[in-house]
């Protein structure tokens, strides 16, 4: 009788509201890996959005910058983490999937080993030059680059980054030949440009907008299909090269097999944070437009970009192995 009574008590506890076999998520701080140094669009987005998410969910979402190898070092750590919602990854979709085409021995599969939670912000790039460069338009840049092949030092955020992808796209679309100078992230690459270490770059708008406003960099053309409201006098690249477009999403991912209930919960809470009047204007002011979407839409974009970028890299023999 005693054993039966004990069993009944335990069963009653498990059925009692507030007492469950597992704690509600999140029950402890969440690690959010950014696979690039501070200062780039991924990092900027995270530092604006995550404090609000922490307030909403009652636990800290702690940023951990783990840079290296074009974002693959931090991504590998995230991929190999337990799929319990306590390790997440913030990365652009373009960079996330492009590394699979650059490295033959990548220690993870960007599609198989991750699941998408939601895009956070929409990111465009801008062809920008150091103010000392004697050019003020896309046409003038192309003419100079063709007259002086391989002489222009062109920075990017590391092989496989969104900025590197845009560099490849620029060369393939226009036929120019420049000397690529890889940095360990968008922030360091931007500093390289404004310091004069490099002469030009396809910068993420969110990385460089404040330097453009301060006249430390000169914008020539944006990669979105329409002009950017913050830079209305800067033409699109498509105005010179019809059809030119390059836009990506700064997005948040979880290791594959993370429970769908956690993915859906994070998606809903992040949507709420991105709509918050204290968050959305900060992002928009940096040309990082909030871009909340369902998880399924992010997964579809990952697959589409995987195929698109793979085709581009194969066509122009872009590989690091």
C-alpha positions as a printed Julia matrix, in Angstrom:
321×3 Matrix{Float64}:
  0.0    0.0     0.0
  2.87   2.35    0.84
  4.42   1.89   -2.6
  1.1    2.55   -4.31
  0.59   5.67   -2.23
  4.07   7.0    -3.15
  3.45   6.3    -6.85
  0.15   8.17   -6.68
  1.82  11.18   -5.06
  4.52  11.32   -7.78
  1.94  10.97  -10.54
 -0.09  13.79   -9.0
  2.95  16.04   -8.86
  3.69  15.46  -12.54
  0.14  16.42  -13.43
  0.11  19.52  -11.23
  0.44  22.83  -13.11
  3.94  24.28  -12.75
  5.55  20.89  -11.99
  6.82  19.05  -15.06
  9.42  16.51  -16.05
 11.39  19.24  -17.85
 11.78  22.92  -17.2
 10.19  25.55  -19.4
 12.48  27.05  -22.03
 14.68  28.94  -21.44
 15.65  27.79  -17.96
 19.21  29.15  -18.18
 21.23  31.65  -20.28
 21.45  31.01  -24.02
 24.73  31.22  -25.94
 24.48  33.0   -29.29
 27.52  32.47  -31.51
 28.48  35.1   -34.07
 31.21  33.66  -36.31
 32.83  37.04  -37.0
 34.45  39.75  -34.84
 32.42  42.67  -33.43
 31.46  45.49  -35.78
 29.84  43.66  -38.68
 26.16  43.43  -39.59
 25.64  40.13  -37.75
 27.13  41.56  -34.57
 25.35  44.92  -34.85
 21.98  43.22  -35.39
 22.52  40.9   -32.43
 23.5   43.69  -30.04
 20.33  45.61  -30.87
 17.86  42.68  -30.87
 19.1   40.29  -28.2
 18.8   42.58  -25.15
 15.09  42.94  -25.91
 14.76  39.18  -26.38
 16.43  38.67  -22.98
 13.91  41.01  -21.37
 11.0   39.18  -22.95
 12.12  35.64  -22.15
 13.62  36.22  -18.7
 17.06  34.79  -19.49
 20.21  36.31  -20.94
 21.03  35.66  -24.6
 24.81  36.01  -24.44
 26.79  36.94  -27.55
 29.96  34.96  -28.18
 32.12  36.14  -31.1
 33.96  33.08  -32.45
 35.6   34.25  -35.66
 37.86  32.39  -38.05
 37.98  30.78  -41.5
 35.25  32.91  -43.05
 32.74  32.11  -40.34
 33.26  28.34  -40.37
 34.94  28.16  -36.95
 31.96  29.55  -35.05
 29.45  27.76  -37.26
 31.13  24.42  -36.6
 30.89  24.99  -32.85
 27.17  25.72  -33.18
 26.58  22.71  -35.44
 28.23  20.36  -32.95
 26.35  21.73  -29.94
 23.5   19.92  -28.23
 20.2   20.67  -30.04
 18.42  21.95  -26.95
 17.98  25.63  -27.79
 20.87  26.8   -25.61
 23.32  27.37  -28.46
 22.24  29.46  -31.44
 24.03  30.99  -34.45
 23.6   34.41  -36.08
 24.93  34.56  -39.63
 23.9   35.87  -43.04
 22.18  33.27  -45.18
 24.57  33.95  -48.08
 27.69  33.42  -46.0
 26.22  30.42  -44.2
 25.62  28.43  -47.36
 28.52  29.72  -49.49
 31.18  28.08  -47.34
 29.94  24.66  -48.41
 31.12  25.55  -51.93
 34.47  26.95  -50.8
 35.67  24.2   -48.48
 35.59  20.56  -49.57
 36.22  19.38  -46.0
 33.8   21.65  -44.16
 33.13  20.06  -40.71
 29.37  20.56  -41.02
 26.64  20.75  -43.64
 24.88  24.15  -43.61
 21.58  22.63  -44.69
 21.57  19.27  -42.92
 23.14  20.35  -39.61
 21.11  23.52  -38.99
 17.5   24.59  -38.88
 16.38  28.15  -39.48
 14.55  30.13  -36.81
 13.92  33.46  -38.56
 15.63  36.18  -40.58
 16.39  39.16  -38.36
 17.35  41.92  -40.78
 17.67  42.5   -44.51
 21.21  43.41  -45.6
 22.33  45.05  -48.83
 25.84  45.95  -49.86
 27.37  49.1   -51.31
 30.37  49.62  -53.54
 32.4   52.12  -51.53
 35.82  53.66  -51.98
 38.27  55.59  -49.83
 37.72  59.36  -50.25
 41.2   59.74  -51.73
 40.19  57.69  -54.79
 39.59  59.97  -57.84
 36.26  58.35  -58.76
 32.65  59.24  -58.04
 30.56  56.7   -59.92
 30.32  53.0   -60.67
 31.31  53.65  -64.3
 34.42  55.53  -63.23
 35.37  52.72  -60.85
 35.0   50.08  -63.56
 37.0   52.17  -66.02
 39.83  52.66  -63.51
 39.86  48.99  -62.49
 40.06  47.88  -66.12
 42.82  50.39  -66.88
 44.77  49.2   -63.82
 44.04  45.47  -63.44
 44.93  43.96  -60.05
 46.15  47.34  -58.76
 43.08  48.29  -56.68
 43.24  46.77  -53.19
 39.73  45.5   -52.52
 38.86  44.48  -48.96
 36.3   41.92  -47.86
 35.16  40.21  -44.66
 36.88  36.87  -45.26
 36.39  34.12  -47.81
 32.82  32.88  -47.74
 31.39  36.05  -46.22
 28.55  38.02  -47.79
 31.1   40.73  -48.63
 33.35  38.19  -50.37
 30.35  36.89  -52.3
 29.66  40.44  -53.49
 33.28  40.83  -54.52
 33.03  37.71  -56.68
 29.75  38.96  -58.13
 31.31  42.34  -58.97
 34.22  40.73  -60.79
 32.02  38.25  -62.66
 29.44  40.85  -63.71
 31.81  43.65  -64.75
 34.92  41.79  -65.88
 37.24  43.79  -63.61
 40.28  42.26  -61.93
 41.1   43.54  -58.46
 43.37  42.33  -55.67
 41.29  40.88  -52.86
 42.4   41.65  -49.3
 40.59  39.37  -46.82
 39.94  40.52  -43.25
 38.45  38.59  -40.34
 35.0   40.16  -40.53
 33.03  43.11  -41.85
 34.06  45.4   -39.01
 37.84  44.98  -39.57
 37.35  45.2   -43.35
 35.51  48.5   -42.97
 38.26  49.86  -40.74
 40.75  48.78  -43.39
 38.93  50.9   -45.96
 38.5   54.06  -43.94
 42.12  53.9   -42.73
 43.38  53.69  -46.31
 44.8   50.18  -45.95
 42.5   49.22  -48.83
 41.0   51.41  -51.53
 37.57  49.9   -52.11
 35.14  47.24  -50.95
 31.63  45.9   -51.35
 30.65  46.78  -47.8
 27.56  45.71  -45.93
 25.43  48.84  -45.61
 24.94  48.24  -41.92
 28.71  48.04  -41.45
 29.61  51.26  -43.23
 26.64  53.65  -43.14
 27.98  55.73  -40.25
 31.33  56.14  -42.02
 29.56  57.25  -45.19
 27.64  59.83  -43.18
 30.93  61.09  -41.73
 32.53  61.26  -45.22
 35.13  58.64  -44.29
 33.97  56.49  -47.23
 32.39  57.37  -50.57
 29.44  55.26  -51.78
 29.14  54.57  -55.51
 26.31  52.06  -55.89
 24.01  49.88  -53.76
 23.24  46.23  -54.53
 19.5   46.38  -53.76
 17.02  46.65  -56.63
 15.89  50.08  -55.43
 17.76  53.05  -54.04
 18.14  53.14  -50.27
 16.12  55.83  -48.48
 19.1   56.72  -46.28
 21.27  57.32  -49.38
 18.8   58.61  -51.98
 21.49  60.11  -54.2
 23.43  56.85  -54.47
 22.32  54.85  -57.53
 21.8   51.11  -57.6
 24.38  48.9   -59.26
 21.54  47.82  -61.58
 21.33  51.33  -63.01
 24.72  50.64  -64.59
 24.47  46.85  -64.88
 20.81  45.84  -65.41
 19.78  42.85  -63.34
 22.51  43.33  -60.74
 21.17  42.46  -57.28
 22.64  41.1   -54.06
 20.64  41.1   -50.84
 20.78  38.68  -47.92
 19.21  38.12  -44.52
 21.07  38.31  -41.23
 19.43  35.26  -39.69
 19.39  33.12  -36.58
 19.82  29.35  -36.69
 19.78  26.42  -34.3
 21.43  23.0   -34.52
 19.36  20.45  -36.41
 16.98  18.4   -34.26
 16.28  21.32  -31.93
 12.64  20.75  -30.84
 10.1   22.48  -33.05
  8.38  23.92  -29.98
 11.57  25.84  -29.13
 12.03  26.99  -32.74
  8.45  28.26  -32.86
  8.77  29.96  -29.48
 11.97  31.74  -30.49
 10.45  32.75  -33.82
  7.44  34.32  -32.1
  9.52  36.12  -29.47
 12.0   37.43  -32.04
  9.14  38.72  -34.16
  7.87  40.6   -31.14
 11.35  42.02  -30.43
 11.86  43.11  -34.04
  8.56  45.01  -33.98
  9.37  46.75  -30.7
  9.45  50.58  -31.05
 12.75  50.67  -29.17
 14.37  48.14  -31.54
 13.0   48.58  -35.08
 14.04  52.24  -35.55
 17.61  51.5   -34.42
 17.91  48.79  -37.02
 16.27  50.81  -39.78
 18.53  53.79  -39.09
 21.48  51.53  -39.9
 19.77  50.28  -43.11
 19.2   46.92  -41.39
 15.48  46.56  -42.06
 13.66  44.11  -39.73
 12.81  40.95  -41.68
 10.89  38.51  -39.47
  9.66  35.47  -41.4
  8.38  31.95  -40.59
 11.08  29.3   -40.08
  9.98  27.49  -43.24
 10.6   30.56  -45.39
 14.15  30.88  -44.04
 14.83  27.21  -44.8
 13.58  27.7   -48.36
 15.86  30.74  -48.78
 18.82  28.72  -47.49
 18.22  26.04  -50.12
 17.72  28.56  -52.94
 20.89  30.51  -52.06
 22.85  27.28  -51.73
 22.07  26.45  -55.35
 22.51  30.01  -56.65
 25.87  30.6   -54.96
 27.15  27.14  -55.87
 26.44  27.86  -59.54
 28.24  31.22  -59.35
 31.31  29.78  -57.64
 31.53  26.85  -60.05
 31.19  29.15  -63.04
 34.11  31.3   -61.89
 36.13  28.5   -60.26
 35.98  29.97  -56.76
 37.37  27.53  -54.19
 39.81  27.46  -51.29
 40.73  23.76  -51.45
